[in-house]
Short mmCIF file of C-alpha atoms in Angstrom, two decimals:
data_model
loop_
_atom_site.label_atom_id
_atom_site.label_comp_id
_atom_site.label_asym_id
_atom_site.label_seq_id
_atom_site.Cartn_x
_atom_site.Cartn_y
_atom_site.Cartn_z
CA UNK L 300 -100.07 -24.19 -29.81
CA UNK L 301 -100.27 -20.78 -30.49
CA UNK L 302 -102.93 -18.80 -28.72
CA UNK L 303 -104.34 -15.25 -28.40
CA UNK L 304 -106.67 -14.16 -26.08
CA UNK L 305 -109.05 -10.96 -27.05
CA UNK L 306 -109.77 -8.48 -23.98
CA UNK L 307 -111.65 -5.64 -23.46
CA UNK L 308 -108.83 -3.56 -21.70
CA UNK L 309 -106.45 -5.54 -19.85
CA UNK L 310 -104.56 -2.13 -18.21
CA UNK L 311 -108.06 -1.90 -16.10
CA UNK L 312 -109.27 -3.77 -12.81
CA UNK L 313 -111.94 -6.62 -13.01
CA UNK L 314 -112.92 -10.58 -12.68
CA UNK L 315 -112.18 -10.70 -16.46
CA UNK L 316 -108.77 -9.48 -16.45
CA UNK L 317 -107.34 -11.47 -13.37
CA UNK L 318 -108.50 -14.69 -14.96
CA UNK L 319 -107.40 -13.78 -18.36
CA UNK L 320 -103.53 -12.82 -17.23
CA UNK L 321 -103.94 -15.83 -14.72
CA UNK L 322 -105.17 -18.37 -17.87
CA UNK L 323 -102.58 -16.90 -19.84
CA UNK L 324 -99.54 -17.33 -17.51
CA UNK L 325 -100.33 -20.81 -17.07
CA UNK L 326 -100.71 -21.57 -20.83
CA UNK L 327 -97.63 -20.04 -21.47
CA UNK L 328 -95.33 -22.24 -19.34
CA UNK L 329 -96.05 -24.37 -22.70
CA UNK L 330 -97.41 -22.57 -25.64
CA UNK L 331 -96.83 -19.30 -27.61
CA UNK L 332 -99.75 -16.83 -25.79
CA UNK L 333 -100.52 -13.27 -26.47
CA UNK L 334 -103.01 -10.93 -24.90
CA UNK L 335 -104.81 -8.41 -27.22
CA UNK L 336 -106.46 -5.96 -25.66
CA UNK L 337 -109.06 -3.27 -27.80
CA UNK L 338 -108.16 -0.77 -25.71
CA UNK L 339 -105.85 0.76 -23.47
CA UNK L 340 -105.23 3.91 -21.36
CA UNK L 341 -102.26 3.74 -19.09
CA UNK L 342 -98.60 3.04 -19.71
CA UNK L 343 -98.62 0.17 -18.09
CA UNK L 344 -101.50 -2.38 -16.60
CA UNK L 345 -102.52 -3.02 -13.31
CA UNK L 346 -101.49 -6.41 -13.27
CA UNK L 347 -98.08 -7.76 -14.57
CA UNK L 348 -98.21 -10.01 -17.05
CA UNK L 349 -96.02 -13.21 -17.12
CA UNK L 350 -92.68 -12.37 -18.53
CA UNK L 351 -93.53 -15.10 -21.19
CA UNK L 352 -97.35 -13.37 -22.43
CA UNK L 353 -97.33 -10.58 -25.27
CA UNK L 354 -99.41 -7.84 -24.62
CA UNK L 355 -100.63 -5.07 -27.13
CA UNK L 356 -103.37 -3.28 -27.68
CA UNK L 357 -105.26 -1.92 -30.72
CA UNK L 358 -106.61 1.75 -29.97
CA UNK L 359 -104.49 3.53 -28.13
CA UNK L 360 -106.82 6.32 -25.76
CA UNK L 361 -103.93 8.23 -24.74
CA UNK L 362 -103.22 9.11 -28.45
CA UNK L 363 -106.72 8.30 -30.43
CA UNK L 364 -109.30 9.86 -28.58
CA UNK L 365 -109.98 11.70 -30.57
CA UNK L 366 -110.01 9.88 -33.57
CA UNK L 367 -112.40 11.09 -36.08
CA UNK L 368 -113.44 7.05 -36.47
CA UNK L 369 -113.91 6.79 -33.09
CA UNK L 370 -116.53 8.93 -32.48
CA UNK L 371 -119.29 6.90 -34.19
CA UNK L 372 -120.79 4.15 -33.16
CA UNK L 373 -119.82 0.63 -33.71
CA UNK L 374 -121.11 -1.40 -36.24
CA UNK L 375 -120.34 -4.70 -35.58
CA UNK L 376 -119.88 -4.77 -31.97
CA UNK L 377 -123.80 -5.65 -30.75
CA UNK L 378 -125.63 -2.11 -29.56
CA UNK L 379 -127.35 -4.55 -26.85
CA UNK L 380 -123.65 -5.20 -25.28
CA UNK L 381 -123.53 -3.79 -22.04
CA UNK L 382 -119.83 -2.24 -24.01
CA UNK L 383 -121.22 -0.71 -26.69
CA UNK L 384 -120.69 3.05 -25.48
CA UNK L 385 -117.03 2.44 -25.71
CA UNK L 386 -116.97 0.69 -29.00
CA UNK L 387 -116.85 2.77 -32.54
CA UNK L 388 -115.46 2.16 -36.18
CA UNK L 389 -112.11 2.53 -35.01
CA UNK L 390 -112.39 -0.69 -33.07
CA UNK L 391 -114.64 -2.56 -35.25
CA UNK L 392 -111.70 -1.74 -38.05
CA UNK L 393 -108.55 -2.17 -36.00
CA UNK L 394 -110.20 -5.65 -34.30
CA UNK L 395 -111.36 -6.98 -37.85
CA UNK L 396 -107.49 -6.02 -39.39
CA UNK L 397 -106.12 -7.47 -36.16
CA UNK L 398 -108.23 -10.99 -37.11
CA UNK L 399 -107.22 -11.00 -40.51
CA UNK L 400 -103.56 -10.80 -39.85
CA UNK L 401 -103.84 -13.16 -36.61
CA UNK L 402 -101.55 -16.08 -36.83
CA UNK L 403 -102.28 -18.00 -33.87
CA UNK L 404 -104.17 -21.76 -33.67
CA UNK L 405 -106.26 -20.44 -31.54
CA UNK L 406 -108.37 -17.05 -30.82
CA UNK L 407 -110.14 -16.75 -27.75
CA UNK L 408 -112.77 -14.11 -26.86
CA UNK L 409 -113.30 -12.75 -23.39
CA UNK L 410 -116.96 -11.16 -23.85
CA UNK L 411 -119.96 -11.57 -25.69
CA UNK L 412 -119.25 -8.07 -27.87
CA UNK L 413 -115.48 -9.32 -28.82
CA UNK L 414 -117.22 -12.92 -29.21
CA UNK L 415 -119.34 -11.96 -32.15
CA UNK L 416 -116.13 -9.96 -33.71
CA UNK L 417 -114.35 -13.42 -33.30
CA UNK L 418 -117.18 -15.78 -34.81
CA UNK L 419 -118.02 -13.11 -38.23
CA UNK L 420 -114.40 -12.48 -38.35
CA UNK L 421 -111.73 -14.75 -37.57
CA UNK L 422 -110.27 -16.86 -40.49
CA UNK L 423 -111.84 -20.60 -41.01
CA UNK L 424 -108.53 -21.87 -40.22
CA UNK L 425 -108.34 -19.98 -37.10
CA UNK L 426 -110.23 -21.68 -33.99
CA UNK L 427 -112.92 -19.74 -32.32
CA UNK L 428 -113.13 -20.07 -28.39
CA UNK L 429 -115.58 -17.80 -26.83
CA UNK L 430 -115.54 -17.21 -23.28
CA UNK L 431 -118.72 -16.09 -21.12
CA UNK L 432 -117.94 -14.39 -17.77
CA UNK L 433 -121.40 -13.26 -16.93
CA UNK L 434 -124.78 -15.75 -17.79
CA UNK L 435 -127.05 -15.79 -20.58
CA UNK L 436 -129.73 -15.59 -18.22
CA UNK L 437 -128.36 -11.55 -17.15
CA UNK L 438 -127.71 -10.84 -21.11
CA UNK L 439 -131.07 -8.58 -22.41
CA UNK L 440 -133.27 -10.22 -25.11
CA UNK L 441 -131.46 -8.16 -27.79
CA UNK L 442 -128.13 -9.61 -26.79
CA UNK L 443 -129.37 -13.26 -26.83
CA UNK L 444 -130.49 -12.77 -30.33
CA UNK L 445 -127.48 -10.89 -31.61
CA UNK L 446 -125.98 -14.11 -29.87
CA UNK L 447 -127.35 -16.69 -30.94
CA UNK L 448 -127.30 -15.59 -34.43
CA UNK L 449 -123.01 -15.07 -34.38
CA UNK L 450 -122.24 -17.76 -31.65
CA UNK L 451 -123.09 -20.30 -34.24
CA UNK L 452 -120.02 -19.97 -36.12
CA UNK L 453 -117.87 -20.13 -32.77
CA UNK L 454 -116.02 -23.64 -32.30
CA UNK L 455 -116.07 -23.88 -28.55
CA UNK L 456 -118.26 -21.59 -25.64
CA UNK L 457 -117.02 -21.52 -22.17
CA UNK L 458 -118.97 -20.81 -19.41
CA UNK L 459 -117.55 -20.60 -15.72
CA UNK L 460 -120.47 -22.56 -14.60
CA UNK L 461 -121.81 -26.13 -15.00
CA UNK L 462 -125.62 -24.22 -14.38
CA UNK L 463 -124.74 -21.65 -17.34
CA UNK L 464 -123.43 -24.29 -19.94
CA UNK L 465 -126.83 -25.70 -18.83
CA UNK L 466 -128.94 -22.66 -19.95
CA UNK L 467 -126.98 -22.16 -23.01
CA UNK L 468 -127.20 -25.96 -24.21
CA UNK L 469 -131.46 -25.79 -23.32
CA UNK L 470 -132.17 -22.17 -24.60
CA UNK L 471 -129.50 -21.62 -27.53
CA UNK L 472 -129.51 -23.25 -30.92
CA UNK L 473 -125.66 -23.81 -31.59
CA UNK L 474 -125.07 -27.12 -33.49
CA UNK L 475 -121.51 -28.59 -33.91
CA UNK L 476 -120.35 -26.21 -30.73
CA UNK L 477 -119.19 -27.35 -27.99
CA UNK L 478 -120.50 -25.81 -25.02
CA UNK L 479 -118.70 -26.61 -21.82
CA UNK L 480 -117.99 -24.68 -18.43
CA UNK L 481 -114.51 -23.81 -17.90
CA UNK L 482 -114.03 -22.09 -14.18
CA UNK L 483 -111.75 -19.16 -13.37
CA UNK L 484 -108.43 -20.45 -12.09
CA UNK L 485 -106.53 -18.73 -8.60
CA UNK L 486 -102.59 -18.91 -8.46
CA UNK L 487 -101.25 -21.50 -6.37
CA UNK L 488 -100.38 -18.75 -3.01
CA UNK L 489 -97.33 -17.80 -2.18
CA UNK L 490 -97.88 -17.04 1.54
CA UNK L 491 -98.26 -18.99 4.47
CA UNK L 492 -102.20 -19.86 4.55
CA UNK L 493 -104.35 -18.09 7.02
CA UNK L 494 -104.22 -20.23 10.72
CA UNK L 495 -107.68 -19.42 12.11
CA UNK L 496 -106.95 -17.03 14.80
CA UNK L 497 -106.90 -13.65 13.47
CA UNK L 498 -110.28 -12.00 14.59
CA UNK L 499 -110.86 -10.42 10.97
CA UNK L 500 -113.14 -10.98 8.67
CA UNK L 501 -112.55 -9.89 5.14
CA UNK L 502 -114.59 -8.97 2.18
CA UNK L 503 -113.26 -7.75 -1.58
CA UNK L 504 -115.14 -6.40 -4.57
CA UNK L 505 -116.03 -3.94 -6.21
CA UNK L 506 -118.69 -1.59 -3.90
CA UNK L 507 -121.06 -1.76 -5.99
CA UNK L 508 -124.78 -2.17 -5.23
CA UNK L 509 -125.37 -5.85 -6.04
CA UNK L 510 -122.66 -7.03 -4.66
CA UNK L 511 -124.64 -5.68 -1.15
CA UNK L 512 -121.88 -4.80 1.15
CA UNK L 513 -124.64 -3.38 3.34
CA UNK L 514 -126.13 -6.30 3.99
CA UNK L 515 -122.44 -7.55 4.98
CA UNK L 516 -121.80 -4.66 7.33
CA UNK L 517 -125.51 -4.95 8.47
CA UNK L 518 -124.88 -8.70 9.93
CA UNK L 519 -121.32 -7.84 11.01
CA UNK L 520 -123.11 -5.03 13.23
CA UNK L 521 -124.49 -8.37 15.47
CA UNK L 522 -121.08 -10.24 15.26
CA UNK L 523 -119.45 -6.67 16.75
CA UNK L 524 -122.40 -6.75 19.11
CA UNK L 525 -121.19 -9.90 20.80
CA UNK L 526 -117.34 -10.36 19.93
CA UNK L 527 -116.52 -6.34 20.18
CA UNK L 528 -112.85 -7.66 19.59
CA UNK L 529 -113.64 -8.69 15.73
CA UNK L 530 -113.53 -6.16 12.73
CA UNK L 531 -114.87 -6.65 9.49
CA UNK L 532 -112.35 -5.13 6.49
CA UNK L 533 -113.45 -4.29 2.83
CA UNK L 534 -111.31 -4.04 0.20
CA UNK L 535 -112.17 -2.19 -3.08
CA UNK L 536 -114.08 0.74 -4.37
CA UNK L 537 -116.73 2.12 -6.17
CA UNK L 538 -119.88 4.06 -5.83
CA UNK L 539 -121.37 2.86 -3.21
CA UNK L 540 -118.09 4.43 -1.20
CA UNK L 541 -119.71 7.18 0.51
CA UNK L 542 -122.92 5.43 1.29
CA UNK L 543 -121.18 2.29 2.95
CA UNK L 544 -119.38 4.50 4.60
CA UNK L 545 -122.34 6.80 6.38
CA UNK L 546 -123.72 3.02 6.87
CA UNK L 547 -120.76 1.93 9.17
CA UNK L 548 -121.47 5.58 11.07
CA UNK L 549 -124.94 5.05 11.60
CA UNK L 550 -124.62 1.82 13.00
CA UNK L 551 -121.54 3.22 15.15
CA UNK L 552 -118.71 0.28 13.66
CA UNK L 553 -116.41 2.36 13.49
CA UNK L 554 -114.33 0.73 15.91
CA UNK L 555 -114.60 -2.72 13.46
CA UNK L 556 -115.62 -2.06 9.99
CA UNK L 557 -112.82 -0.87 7.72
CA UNK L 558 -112.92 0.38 3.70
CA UNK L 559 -109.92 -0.70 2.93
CA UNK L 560 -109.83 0.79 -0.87
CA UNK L 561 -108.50 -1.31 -3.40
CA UNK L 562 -105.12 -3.90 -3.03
CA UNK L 563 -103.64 -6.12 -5.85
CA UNK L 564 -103.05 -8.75 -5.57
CA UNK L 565 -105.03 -9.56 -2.58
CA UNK L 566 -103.32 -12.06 -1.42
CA UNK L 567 -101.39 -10.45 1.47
CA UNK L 568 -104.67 -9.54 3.23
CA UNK L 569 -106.57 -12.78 2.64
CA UNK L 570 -103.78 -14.65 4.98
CA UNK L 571 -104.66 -11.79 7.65
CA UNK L 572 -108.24 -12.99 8.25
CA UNK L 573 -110.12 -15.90 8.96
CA UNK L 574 -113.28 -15.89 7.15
CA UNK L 575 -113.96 -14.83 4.33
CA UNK L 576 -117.64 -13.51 3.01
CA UNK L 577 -119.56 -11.79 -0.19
CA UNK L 578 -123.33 -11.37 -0.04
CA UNK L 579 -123.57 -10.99 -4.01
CA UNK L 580 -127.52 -10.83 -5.46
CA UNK L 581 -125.88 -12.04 -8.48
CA UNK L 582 -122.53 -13.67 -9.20
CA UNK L 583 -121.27 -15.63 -12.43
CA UNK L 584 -118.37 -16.84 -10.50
CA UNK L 585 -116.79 -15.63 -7.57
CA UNK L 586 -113.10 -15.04 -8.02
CA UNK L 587 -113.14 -13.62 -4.11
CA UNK L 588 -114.52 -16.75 -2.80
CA UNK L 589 -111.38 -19.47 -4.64
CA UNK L 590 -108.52 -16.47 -3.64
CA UNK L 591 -109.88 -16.37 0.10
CA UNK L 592 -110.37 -20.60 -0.06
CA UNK L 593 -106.85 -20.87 -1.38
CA UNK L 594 -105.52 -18.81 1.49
CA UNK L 595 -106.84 -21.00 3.69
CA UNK L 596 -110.53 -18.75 4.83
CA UNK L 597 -113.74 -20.70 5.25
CA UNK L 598 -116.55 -18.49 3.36
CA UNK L 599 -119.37 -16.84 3.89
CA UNK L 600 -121.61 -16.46 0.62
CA UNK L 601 -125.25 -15.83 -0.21
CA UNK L 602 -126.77 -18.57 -2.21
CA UNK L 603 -127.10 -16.56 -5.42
CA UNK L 604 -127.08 -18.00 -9.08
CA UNK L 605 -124.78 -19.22 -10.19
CA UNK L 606 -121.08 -19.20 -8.86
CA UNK L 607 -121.15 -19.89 -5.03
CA UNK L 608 -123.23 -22.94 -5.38
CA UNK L 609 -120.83 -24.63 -7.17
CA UNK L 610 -117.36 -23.41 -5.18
CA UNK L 611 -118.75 -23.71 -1.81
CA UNK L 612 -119.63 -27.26 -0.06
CA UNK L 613 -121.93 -25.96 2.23
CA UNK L 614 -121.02 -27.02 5.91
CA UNK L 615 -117.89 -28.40 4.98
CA UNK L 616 -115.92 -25.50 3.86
CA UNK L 617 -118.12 -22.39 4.01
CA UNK L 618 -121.71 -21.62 4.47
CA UNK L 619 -124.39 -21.08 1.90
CA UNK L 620 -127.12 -18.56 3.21
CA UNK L 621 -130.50 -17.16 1.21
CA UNK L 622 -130.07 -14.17 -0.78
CA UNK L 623 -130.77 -10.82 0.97
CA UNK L 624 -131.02 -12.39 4.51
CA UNK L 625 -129.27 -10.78 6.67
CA UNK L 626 -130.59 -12.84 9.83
CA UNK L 627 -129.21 -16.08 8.38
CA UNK L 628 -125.90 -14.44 6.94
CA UNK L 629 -125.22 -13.15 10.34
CA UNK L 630 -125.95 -16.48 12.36
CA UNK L 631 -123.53 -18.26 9.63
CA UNK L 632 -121.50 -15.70 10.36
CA UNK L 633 -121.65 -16.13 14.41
CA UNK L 634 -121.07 -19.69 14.22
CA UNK L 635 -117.72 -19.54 12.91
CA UNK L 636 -116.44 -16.95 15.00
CA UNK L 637 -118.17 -18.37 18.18
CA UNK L 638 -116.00 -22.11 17.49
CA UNK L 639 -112.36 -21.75 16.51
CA UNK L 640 -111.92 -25.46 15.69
CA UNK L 641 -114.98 -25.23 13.64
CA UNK L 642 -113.20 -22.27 12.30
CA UNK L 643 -109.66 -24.14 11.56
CA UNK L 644 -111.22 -26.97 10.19
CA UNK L 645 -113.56 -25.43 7.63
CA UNK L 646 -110.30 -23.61 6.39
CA UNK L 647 -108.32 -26.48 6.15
CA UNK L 648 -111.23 -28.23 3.96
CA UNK L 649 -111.32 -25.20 2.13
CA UNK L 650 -107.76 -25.07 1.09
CA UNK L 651 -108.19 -28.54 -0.44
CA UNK L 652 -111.66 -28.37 -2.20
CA UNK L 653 -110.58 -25.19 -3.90
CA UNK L 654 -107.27 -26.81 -5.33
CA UNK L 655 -109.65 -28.00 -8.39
CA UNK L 656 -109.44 -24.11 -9.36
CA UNK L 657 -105.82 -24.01 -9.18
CA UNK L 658 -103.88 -23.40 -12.84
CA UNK L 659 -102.68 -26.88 -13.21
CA UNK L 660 -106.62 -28.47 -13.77
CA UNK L 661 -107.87 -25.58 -15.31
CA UNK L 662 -105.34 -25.21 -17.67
CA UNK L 663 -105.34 -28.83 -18.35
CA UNK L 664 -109.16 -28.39 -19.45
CA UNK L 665 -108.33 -25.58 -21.49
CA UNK L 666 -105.74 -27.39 -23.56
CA UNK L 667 -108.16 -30.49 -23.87
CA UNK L 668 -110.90 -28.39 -25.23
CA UNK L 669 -108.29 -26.30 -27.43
CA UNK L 670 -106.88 -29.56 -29.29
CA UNK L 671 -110.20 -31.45 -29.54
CA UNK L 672 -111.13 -27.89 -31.14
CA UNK L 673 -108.31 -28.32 -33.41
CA UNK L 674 -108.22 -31.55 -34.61
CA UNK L 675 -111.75 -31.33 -35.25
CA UNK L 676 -111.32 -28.43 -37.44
CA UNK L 677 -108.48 -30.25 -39.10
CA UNK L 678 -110.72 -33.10 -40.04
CA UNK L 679 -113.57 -31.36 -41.55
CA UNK L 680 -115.31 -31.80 -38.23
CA UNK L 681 -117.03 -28.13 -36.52
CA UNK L 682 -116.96 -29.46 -32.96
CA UNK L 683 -117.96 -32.81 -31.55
CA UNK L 684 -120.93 -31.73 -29.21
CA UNK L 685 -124.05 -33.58 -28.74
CA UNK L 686 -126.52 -30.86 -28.30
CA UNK L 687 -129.34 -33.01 -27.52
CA UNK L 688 -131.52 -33.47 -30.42
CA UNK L 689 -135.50 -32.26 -31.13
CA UNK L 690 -136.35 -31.51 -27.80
CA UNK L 691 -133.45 -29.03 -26.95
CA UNK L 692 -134.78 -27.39 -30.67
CA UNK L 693 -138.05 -27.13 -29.74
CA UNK L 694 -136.90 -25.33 -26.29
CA UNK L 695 -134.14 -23.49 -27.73
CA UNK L 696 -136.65 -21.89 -30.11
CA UNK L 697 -139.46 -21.21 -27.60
CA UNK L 698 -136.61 -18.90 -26.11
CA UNK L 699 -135.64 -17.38 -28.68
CA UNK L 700 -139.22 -16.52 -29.78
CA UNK L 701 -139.69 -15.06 -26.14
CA UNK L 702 -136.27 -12.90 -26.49
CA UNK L 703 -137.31 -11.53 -29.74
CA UNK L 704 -140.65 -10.50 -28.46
CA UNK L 705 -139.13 -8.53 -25.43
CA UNK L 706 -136.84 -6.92 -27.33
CA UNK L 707 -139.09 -5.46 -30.23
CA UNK L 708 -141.08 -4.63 -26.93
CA UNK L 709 -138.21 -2.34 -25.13
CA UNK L 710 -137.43 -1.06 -28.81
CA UNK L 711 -140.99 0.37 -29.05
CA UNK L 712 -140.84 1.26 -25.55
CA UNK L 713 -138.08 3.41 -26.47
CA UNK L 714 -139.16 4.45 -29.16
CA UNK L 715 -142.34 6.36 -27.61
CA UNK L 716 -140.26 8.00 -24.79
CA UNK L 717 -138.58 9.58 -27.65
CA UNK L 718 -141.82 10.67 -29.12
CA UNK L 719 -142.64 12.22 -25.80
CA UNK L 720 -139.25 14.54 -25.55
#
């Protein structure tokens, strides 16, 4: 098979990149893969591809800036797309040229913007594979109707959820597309696994404000309180920086809570704790929480849609505590530094439940859903879904009534702000 994956930028940093490059290494071990990426702005990316993955990219930044096609606004790339800013008619023409010519069996799509490209765009003889990384349910209403009106024409969606394939099989309209969640796959590690007894607790992400680091250094301020001996270390940045930082002050951890700044791979500091945590309001996924499980960390997660639900076995290999509760995050928190066998086993468990996210079944689904894709295609045949007959219609378009409502809504909205300037 030959297969091409369509990125955003893949010289950046993000959840989207790590699991493309890590899908793509995989794949390759057995198939012809290439990365395209719309844009890039660095010599070289942040992460090293696998020696046997093409990479290049169709707008240069270093070079087209400036370009007098890039300074107005795409066309085809949906204005609702959280993107859309750094989209233009130099993309939609160098992505739509880059479709025409593709070659591959299989085109896969890495966000809902690129998505629609791939669905209008791609040859019939090409297969269409979107990929979701966020959740229909955090698109806007304009997006879901952009969506629903292109993602029609897709072959396959992915979502890295069970709960999201859910919500786009009850509240889309897709016939003949297979919907089906795909989750993010983790390296097998090439370190020793974490043993328990370091007295660190780690944390990655980007500081941002939903991902609530506060709340994480909050609770950690009662784990200092009665094991002074433990520190708490964050790795990443972002804008909440400065504010995390007067936080930790305040609160007078300065003696156990650490910004770390950013390290990739993180790998190497995973194996230095012992539990792992992320307090997330909102997480599709939750690349942090497999990396930390594969290196052997029990976790520590809120109980926010969708991701954690689904990675962690609460009691068994982490603990699942209520969003924005920093009481119950910290007493989670307490328990497993207060009982080191508690501690051991939990990480032990985790090491094995999190193997199901390790390249080998992941890429195993992939190639499933990218033959049945093919062969279905090959036979006259636009996918093989069932997607639940009259009743899923009748919800699907009670949705999509709703979405079109609120978006005419913030379209006027807008539109009278203006008036007022």
């Amino acid at each position: 098979m030959k297969i091409s994956f369509l990125i955003h930028n893949a010289y950046g940093i993000g959840g989207t990149i790590t699991t493309t490059f890590n899908l793509a290494a995989a794949l390759a071990e057995r198939h012809d893969v290439e990365i395209v990426s719309v844009l890039r702005h660095r010599e070289h990316p942040n992460l090293t591809p696998h020696p046997g993955v093409r990479l290049r990219a169709l707008v240069d930044l270093r070079k087209e800036k400036d370009h007098p096609l890039h300074g107005r606004p795409a066309k085809v790339f949906p204005a609702a797309e959280y993107r859309h800013h750094q989209y233009s008619e130099l993309t939609d023409q160098r992505i739509a040229e880059c479709l025409a010519d593709i070659d591959a069996d299989v085109v896969v799509g890495t966000r809902p913007g690129l998505n629609v490209h791939l669905a209008l765009q791609a040859p019939e003889r090409v297969v269409r594979v979107g990929q979701e990384h966020l959740t229909l349910d955090n698109h806007p209403p304009a997006l879901r109707t952009a969506l629903r009106r292109a993602y029609r024409r897709l072959d396959v969606l992915t979502t890295v959820t069970e709960a999201d394939a859910g919500s786009y099989r009850r509240k889309m309209r897709l016939p003949g597309v297979r919907v089906e969640a795909l989750p993010n796959s983790v390296p097998d590690p090439t370190l020793p696994i974490a043993d328990g007894t370091a007295k660190v607790v780690v944390a990655a992400g980007r500081l941002v404000p939903v991902k609530r680091f506060d709340l994480i250094i909050e609770a950690f301020a009662r784990v200092a309180a009665e094991h002074p001996d433990w520190q708490l270390r964050i790795y990443g940045k972002g804008e909440e920086q400065d504010r995390l930082r007067a936080l930790i002050e305040s609160l007078g951890l300065w003696n156990n809570v650490f910004l770390m700044g950013a390290a990739i791979p993180m790998e190497a500091e995973w194996v230095k704790g012992s539990i792992g945590v992320a307090a997330s309001n909102f997480e599709p996924f939750g690349m942090t929480l497999v990396e930390a499980m594969r290196c052997g960390l029990p976790f520590v997660s809120t109980d926010c849609p969708y991701g954690p639900g689904e990675i962690i076995k609460d009691g068994e290999d982490g603990r699942l505590v209520p969003v924005g509760d920093s009481a119950a995050f910290a007493a989670a928190l307490l328990d497993l530094v207060r009982d080191d066998e508690r501690r051991r086993r939990m990480g032990e468990a985790a090491v094995a439940n999190a193997h199901r996210f390790a390249p080998g079944p992941v890429v195993a689904h992939a190639e499933r859903l990218f033959q049945d894709a093919i062969e279905a295609r090959g036979g006259g045949r636009r996918g093989t879904a069932e997607y639940g007959g009259r009743q899923h219609t009748l919800v699907s378009r009670g949705h999509a009534a709703r979405d079109l409502a609120r978006a005419a809504a913030s379209n006027a909205l807008r539109t009278v702000r203006k008036g007022r300037r």
